[in-house]
Amino acid sequence: MLRRRAWWSRHSLVVAPPFVWLLLFLLLPFVLVFKISFADLKFGIPPYTSLVELKDHTLSIALHLRGYALLFSDSLYIATYLSSVKIAAITTLCCALIGYPMAYCIARSNPAVRNVLLLGVILPFWTSLLLRVYAWVGILRNDGLLNKVLLWLGLIKTPLEIYRTDLAVYIGLVYAYLPFFILPLYANLVKLDERLLEAAYDLGAKPWRAFLRVTLPLSMPGVIAGAMLVFIPAVGEYVIPEMLGGANTLMMGRVMWTEFFNNADWPMAAAITCVMVLLLLVPLALFQYNQVRQLEAERRGEP
């Protein structure tokens, strides 16, 4: 019993700092935003009403649902949520189609070459995201580098209208979040026991069948982890849609910025934020469920 208590005390000291960090910088700010979402708009500082007020020895609590009512009744907000989920889902799918072959080639390459390829994946993180996205502005504009090259080669007669479209947003999102898909998938593929593939080949399986029956199922935890790392931040992305997207590009990050800073409607912006966080809890819960199942299967010795 004493050993168990000593073990628990040592491990609690290790686990406590991350939990305290999350409590201070994640949970408490969300609680504040959640509180503001039930306030009402007011001209002043801060630009919202108080939920609890003591006046003439009377304690009154006022919860305003204006923000949430608008979210579920105004077609603009509903369309924005659907558009954000659609753009994030397509971005995740594109990252999977591009990132899986890249991660597979890196994991199967020579160790000396592997480090160089990994450096190429990580290298964009050494530059500010703002600068990288601004570089895409210079590439995708009507008079940008891409159109100049295509016109010089004679492949097009007039410049392509890519800048300020949804296609430009997809290009920027895939470029920005592709490493987030490759790295966890690579970490999974590099640990794959190649003897399983050799056993499949010995049993007469062709390479494509061995990939579908052995490599792909065993790499699914990496695929799911990479997909979550792409989908979740892409839903609330602001910089890329603002710099590359047009006026019709609806995403929650742009709407929240507009409500907070342009309209100064903090309760509405807080309601949008809370609903978006609840929306993102669904894939997080699915990811956690998959991780728990994977750990239980490993403990039981199942493939």
Coordinates of N, CA, C and O in Angstrom, one line a residue, residues 20-124:
V20 N -2.6 21.6 -14.8 CA -2.7 23.0 -14.3 C -2.6 24.0 -15.5 O -3.3 25.0 -15.5
W21 N -1.7 23.7 -16.4 CA -1.5 24.5 -17.6 C -2.8 24.6 -18.4 O -3.3 25.6 -18.8
L22 N -3.4 23.4 -18.6 CA -4.7 23.3 -19.4 C -5.8 24.0 -18.6 O -6.7 24.7 -19.2
L23 N -5.8 23.9 -17.3 CA -6.8 24.6 -16.5 C -6.7 26.1 -16.6 O -7.8 26.8 -16.8
L24 N -5.5 26.6 -16.6 CA -5.4 28.1 -16.6 C -5.6 28.7 -18.0 O -6.2 29.7 -18.1
F25 N -5.1 28.0 -19.0 CA -5.0 28.6 -20.3 C -6.0 28.0 -21.3 O -6.0 28.5 -22.5
L26 N -6.8 27.1 -20.9 CA -7.8 26.5 -21.8 C -9.2 26.5 -21.2 O -10.1 27.1 -21.7
L27 N -9.3 25.9 -20.0 CA -10.6 25.8 -19.4 C -11.1 27.2 -18.9 O -12.3 27.5 -19.1
L28 N -10.3 27.9 -18.1 CA -10.7 29.2 -17.6 C -11.1 30.2 -18.7 O -12.1 30.9 -18.6
P29 N -10.3 30.4 -19.8 CA -10.7 31.2 -20.9 C -12.0 30.8 -21.5 O -12.9 31.6 -21.8
F30 N -12.2 29.5 -21.7 CA -13.5 29.0 -22.2 C -14.6 29.3 -21.3 O -15.7 29.7 -21.8
V31 N -14.5 29.2 -20.0 CA -15.5 29.5 -19.1 C -15.9 31.0 -19.2 O -17.1 31.4 -19.2
L32 N -14.9 31.9 -19.3 CA -15.2 33.3 -19.5 C -15.9 33.6 -20.8 O -16.9 34.4 -20.8
V33 N -15.5 32.9 -21.9 CA -16.2 33.1 -23.2 C -17.6 32.6 -23.0 O -18.6 33.2 -23.6
F34 N -17.8 31.4 -22.4 CA -19.1 30.8 -22.2 C -20.0 31.8 -21.4 O -21.2 31.9 -21.7
K35 N -19.5 32.4 -20.4 CA -20.3 33.4 -19.6 C -20.7 34.6 -20.5 O -21.8 35.0 -20.4
I36 N -19.8 35.1 -21.3 CA -20.1 36.2 -22.1 C -21.2 35.9 -23.1 O -22.0 36.7 -23.5
S37 N -21.2 34.6 -23.6 CA -22.2 34.2 -24.6 C -23.7 34.4 -24.1 O -24.6 34.4 -24.9
F38 N -23.8 34.4 -22.7 CA -25.2 34.6 -22.2 C -25.5 36.0 -21.8 O -26.5 36.3 -21.2
A39 N -24.6 36.9 -22.1 CA -24.8 38.3 -21.9 C -25.5 39.0 -23.0 O -25.8 38.3 -24.1
D40 N -25.8 40.3 -22.9 CA -26.5 41.0 -24.0 C -25.6 42.1 -24.4 O -24.7 42.6 -23.6
L41 N -25.8 42.6 -25.6 CA -25.0 43.6 -26.2 C -25.2 44.9 -25.5 O -26.4 45.3 -25.2
K42 N -24.1 45.7 -25.2 CA -24.3 47.0 -24.5 C -23.2 47.9 -25.0 O -22.0 47.5 -25.2
F43 N -23.5 49.2 -25.2 CA -22.5 50.1 -25.6 C -21.8 50.6 -24.4 O -22.3 51.3 -23.5
G44 N -20.5 50.3 -24.3 CA -19.7 50.6 -23.2 C -18.5 49.7 -23.1 O -18.1 49.0 -24.0
I45 N -17.8 49.8 -21.9 CA -16.6 48.9 -21.7 C -16.9 48.2 -20.4 O -17.0 48.8 -19.3
P46 N -17.0 46.9 -20.4 CA -17.0 46.0 -21.6 C -18.3 46.1 -22.4 O -19.3 46.5 -21.8
P47 N -18.3 45.7 -23.6 CA -19.5 45.9 -24.5 C -20.6 44.8 -24.3 O -21.2 44.3 -25.2
Y48 N -20.8 44.4 -23.0 CA -21.8 43.4 -22.7 C -22.3 43.6 -21.3 O -21.6 44.1 -20.5
T49 N -23.5 43.1 -21.1 CA -24.2 43.3 -19.8 C -23.6 42.2 -18.8 O -23.1 41.2 -19.2
S50 N -23.9 42.5 -17.5 CA -23.5 41.6 -16.5 C -24.6 40.6 -16.2 O -25.8 40.9 -16.3
L51 N -24.2 39.3 -16.0 CA -25.1 38.3 -15.7 C -25.8 38.4 -14.4 O -26.9 38.0 -14.2
V52 N -25.0 38.8 -13.4 CA -25.5 38.9 -12.0 C -25.4 40.3 -11.6 O -24.3 41.0 -11.7
E53 N -26.4 40.8 -11.0 CA -26.5 42.2 -10.5 C -27.2 42.3 -9.2 O -28.3 41.7 -9.0
L54 N -26.6 43.0 -8.3 CA -27.2 43.3 -7.0 C -27.6 44.7 -6.9 O -26.8 45.6 -6.9
K55 N -28.9 44.9 -6.8 CA -29.5 46.3 -6.7 C -30.6 46.3 -5.8 O -31.6 45.5 -5.9
D56 N -30.6 47.3 -4.9 CA -31.7 47.5 -3.9 C -31.9 46.2 -3.1 O -33.1 45.7 -3.0
H57 N -30.8 45.6 -2.7 CA -30.9 44.4 -1.9 C -31.6 43.2 -2.7 O -32.1 42.3 -2.1
T58 N -31.6 43.3 -4.0 CA -32.2 42.2 -4.8 C -31.1 41.7 -5.7 O -30.5 42.4 -6.5
L59 N -30.9 40.4 -5.7 CA -30.0 39.7 -6.6 C -30.7 39.2 -7.8 O -31.6 38.4 -7.7
S60 N -30.3 39.7 -8.9 CA -31.0 39.3 -10.2 C -29.9 38.6 -11.1 O -28.8 39.1 -11.2
I61 N -30.4 37.6 -11.7 CA -29.6 36.8 -12.7 C -30.3 36.9 -14.0 O -31.4 36.5 -14.2
A62 N -29.6 37.4 -15.0 CA -30.2 37.6 -16.4 C -29.3 36.8 -17.4 O -28.2 37.1 -17.6
L63 N -29.9 35.8 -18.0 CA -29.3 35.0 -19.0 C -29.9 35.3 -20.4 O -31.1 35.0 -20.5
H64 N -29.2 35.8 -21.3 CA -29.7 36.2 -22.6 C -29.3 35.2 -23.6 O -28.2 34.8 -23.7
L65 N -30.3 34.7 -24.4 CA -30.1 33.7 -25.4 C -30.1 34.2 -26.8 O -30.3 33.5 -27.7
R66 N -29.9 35.5 -26.9 CA -30.0 36.2 -28.2 C -29.0 35.6 -29.2 O -29.3 35.3 -30.4
G67 N -27.8 35.4 -28.8 CA -26.7 34.9 -29.6 C -27.1 33.5 -30.1 O -27.0 33.2 -31.3
Y68 N -27.5 32.6 -29.2 CA -27.8 31.2 -29.6 C -29.0 31.1 -30.5 O -29.1 30.3 -31.4
A69 N -30.0 32.0 -30.2 CA -31.2 32.0 -31.0 C -30.9 32.5 -32.5 O -31.4 31.9 -33.4
L70 N -30.0 33.5 -32.6 CA -29.6 33.9 -33.9 C -28.8 32.8 -34.7 O -28.9 32.6 -35.9
L71 N -28.0 32.1 -33.9 CA -27.2 31.0 -34.6 C -28.0 30.0 -35.2 O -27.7 29.5 -36.3
F72 N -29.1 29.6 -34.6 CA -29.9 28.5 -35.1 C -31.1 29.0 -35.9 O -31.9 28.2 -36.4
S73 N -31.3 30.3 -36.1 CA -32.4 30.9 -36.9 C -31.9 31.6 -38.1 O -32.6 31.7 -39.1
D74 N -30.7 32.2 -38.0 CA -30.2 33.0 -39.1 C -29.5 32.0 -40.1 O -28.5 31.3 -39.7
S75 N -29.9 32.0 -41.3 CA -29.3 31.1 -42.3 C -27.9 31.4 -42.6 O -27.1 30.5 -43.0
L76 N -27.4 32.7 -42.4 CA -26.0 33.0 -42.6 C -25.1 32.2 -41.7 O -24.1 31.6 -42.2
Y77 N -25.4 32.1 -40.4 CA -24.6 31.4 -39.5 C -24.6 29.9 -39.8 O -23.6 29.2 -39.7
I78 N -25.8 29.4 -40.1 CA -25.9 28.0 -40.4 C -25.1 27.6 -41.6 O -24.3 26.6 -41.6
A79 N -25.1 28.5 -42.7 CA -24.4 28.3 -43.9 C -22.9 28.4 -43.6 O -22.0 27.6 -44.2
T80 N -22.5 29.2 -42.6 CA -21.1 29.4 -42.3 C -20.5 28.2 -41.6 O -19.4 27.7 -41.9
Y81 N -21.3 27.6 -40.7 CA -20.9 26.4 -40.0 C -20.7 25.3 -41.0 O -19.7 24.5 -41.0
L82 N -21.7 25.1 -41.9 CA -21.7 24.0 -42.9 C -20.5 24.2 -43.8 O -19.8 23.2 -44.2
S83 N -20.3 25.5 -44.2 CA -19.1 25.8 -45.1 C -17.8 25.5 -44.4 O -16.9 24.9 -45.1
S84 N -17.7 25.8 -43.2 CA -16.4 25.6 -42.4 C -16.2 24.1 -42.3 O -15.0 23.6 -42.6
V85 N -17.2 23.3 -42.0 CA -17.0 21.8 -41.9 C -16.7 21.3 -43.3 O -15.8 20.4 -43.4
K86 N -17.3 21.7 -44.3 CA -17.1 21.2 -45.7 C -15.6 21.5 -46.1 O -14.9 20.6 -46.6
I87 N -15.2 22.8 -45.9 CA -13.8 23.1 -46.3 C -12.8 22.4 -45.5 O -11.8 21.9 -46.0
A88 N -13.1 22.2 -44.2 CA -12.1 21.4 -43.3 C -12.1 20.0 -43.7 O -11.0 19.3 -43.7
A89 N -13.3 19.4 -44.1 CA -13.3 18.0 -44.5 C -12.6 17.8 -45.8 O -11.8 16.8 -45.9
I90 N -12.8 18.6 -46.8 CA -12.1 18.5 -48.1 C -10.6 18.7 -47.9 O -9.8 18.0 -48.5
T91 N -10.2 19.6 -47.0 CA -8.8 19.8 -46.8 C -8.2 18.6 -46.2 O -7.1 18.2 -46.5
T92 N -8.9 18.0 -45.2 CA -8.4 16.8 -44.6 C -8.3 15.6 -45.6 O -7.3 14.9 -45.6
L93 N -9.3 15.5 -46.5 CA -9.2 14.5 -47.5 C -8.0 14.7 -48.5 O -7.3 13.7 -48.8
C94 N -7.8 15.9 -48.9 CA -6.7 16.2 -49.8 C -5.4 16.0 -49.1 O -4.4 15.4 -49.7
C95 N -5.3 16.3 -47.8 CA -4.0 16.0 -47.0 C -3.8 14.5 -46.9 O -2.6 14.1 -47.0
A96 N -4.9 13.7 -46.8 CA -4.7 12.3 -46.7 C -4.3 11.7 -48.0 O -3.4 10.9 -48.1
L97 N -4.8 12.2 -49.1 CA -4.5 11.7 -50.5 C -3.0 12.1 -50.8 O -2.3 11.3 -51.5
I98 N -2.6 13.2 -50.4 CA -1.2 13.7 -50.7 C -0.3 13.2 -49.7 O 0.9 12.8 -50.0
G99 N -0.7 13.2 -48.4 CA 0.2 13.0 -47.3 C 0.6 11.5 -47.1 O 1.7 11.1 -46.7
Y100 N -0.4 10.6 -47.4 CA -0.2 9.2 -47.1 C 1.0 8.6 -48.0 O 1.9 8.0 -47.5
P101 N 1.0 8.9 -49.3 CA 2.1 8.4 -50.1 C 3.5 9.0 -49.7 O 4.5 8.4 -49.7
M102 N 3.4 10.3 -49.3 CA 4.6 11.0 -48.8 C 5.1 10.3 -47.5 O 6.3 10.0 -47.4
A103 N 4.3 10.1 -46.6 CA 4.7 9.5 -45.3 C 5.1 8.1 -45.5 O 6.1 7.6 -44.9
Y104 N 4.5 7.4 -46.4 CA 4.9 6.0 -46.7 C 6.3 5.9 -47.3 O 7.1 5.1 -47.0
C105 N 6.5 6.8 -48.3 CA 7.8 6.8 -48.9 C 8.9 7.2 -48.0 O 10.0 6.7 -48.0
I106 N 8.6 8.2 -47.1 CA 9.6 8.6 -46.1 C 9.9 7.4 -45.1 O 11.1 7.2 -44.8
A107 N 8.9 6.7 -44.7 CA 9.1 5.6 -43.7 C 9.9 4.5 -44.3 O 10.6 3.7 -43.6
R108 N 9.7 4.3 -45.7 CA 10.4 3.1 -46.3 C 11.7 3.5 -47.0 O 12.3 2.7 -47.6
S109 N 12.1 4.8 -46.9 CA 13.3 5.2 -47.5 C 14.5 4.8 -46.6 O 14.4 4.4 -45.5
N110 N 15.7 5.0 -47.2 CA 17.0 4.8 -46.5 C 17.1 5.7 -45.3 O 16.7 6.9 -45.4
P111 N 17.6 5.3 -44.2 CA 17.6 6.1 -43.0 C 18.4 7.5 -43.2 O 18.0 8.5 -42.7
A112 N 19.4 7.5 -44.1 CA 20.1 8.7 -44.3 C 19.3 9.7 -45.1 O 19.2 10.9 -44.9
V113 N 18.6 9.1 -46.1 CA 17.7 10.0 -46.9 C 16.4 10.4 -46.1 O 15.9 11.4 -46.3
R114 N 16.0 9.5 -45.2 CA 14.8 9.7 -44.5 C 14.9 11.0 -43.6 O 14.0 11.8 -43.6
N115 N 16.1 11.3 -43.1 CA 16.3 12.5 -42.3 C 16.2 13.7 -43.1 O 15.6 14.8 -42.7
V116 N 16.7 13.7 -44.4 CA 16.6 14.8 -45.3 C 15.1 15.1 -45.7 O 14.7 16.2 -45.7
L117 N 14.4 14.0 -45.9 CA 13.0 14.1 -46.3 C 12.2 14.7 -45.1 O 11.3 15.5 -45.3
L118 N 12.4 14.2 -43.9 CA 11.7 14.7 -42.8 C 12.1 16.2 -42.6 O 11.2 17.0 -42.2
L119 N 13.3 16.6 -42.8 CA 13.7 18.0 -42.7 C 12.9 18.8 -43.7 O 12.5 19.9 -43.4
G120 N 12.7 18.3 -44.9 CA 11.9 19.0 -45.9 C 10.4 19.2 -45.5 O 9.8 20.2 -45.8
V121 N 9.9 18.2 -44.7 CA 8.5 18.4 -44.2 C 8.5 19.4 -43.1 O 7.5 20.2 -43.0
I122 N 9.5 19.4 -42.2 CA 9.5 20.3 -41.1 C 9.9 21.7 -41.4 O 9.6 22.6 -40.7
L123 N 10.7 21.8 -42.5 CA 11.3 23.1 -42.8 C 10.3 24.3 -42.9 O 10.6 25.4 -42.4
P124 N 9.1 24.1 -43.4 CA 8.1 25.3 -43.5 C 7.8 25.8 -42.1 O 7.5 27.0 -42.0

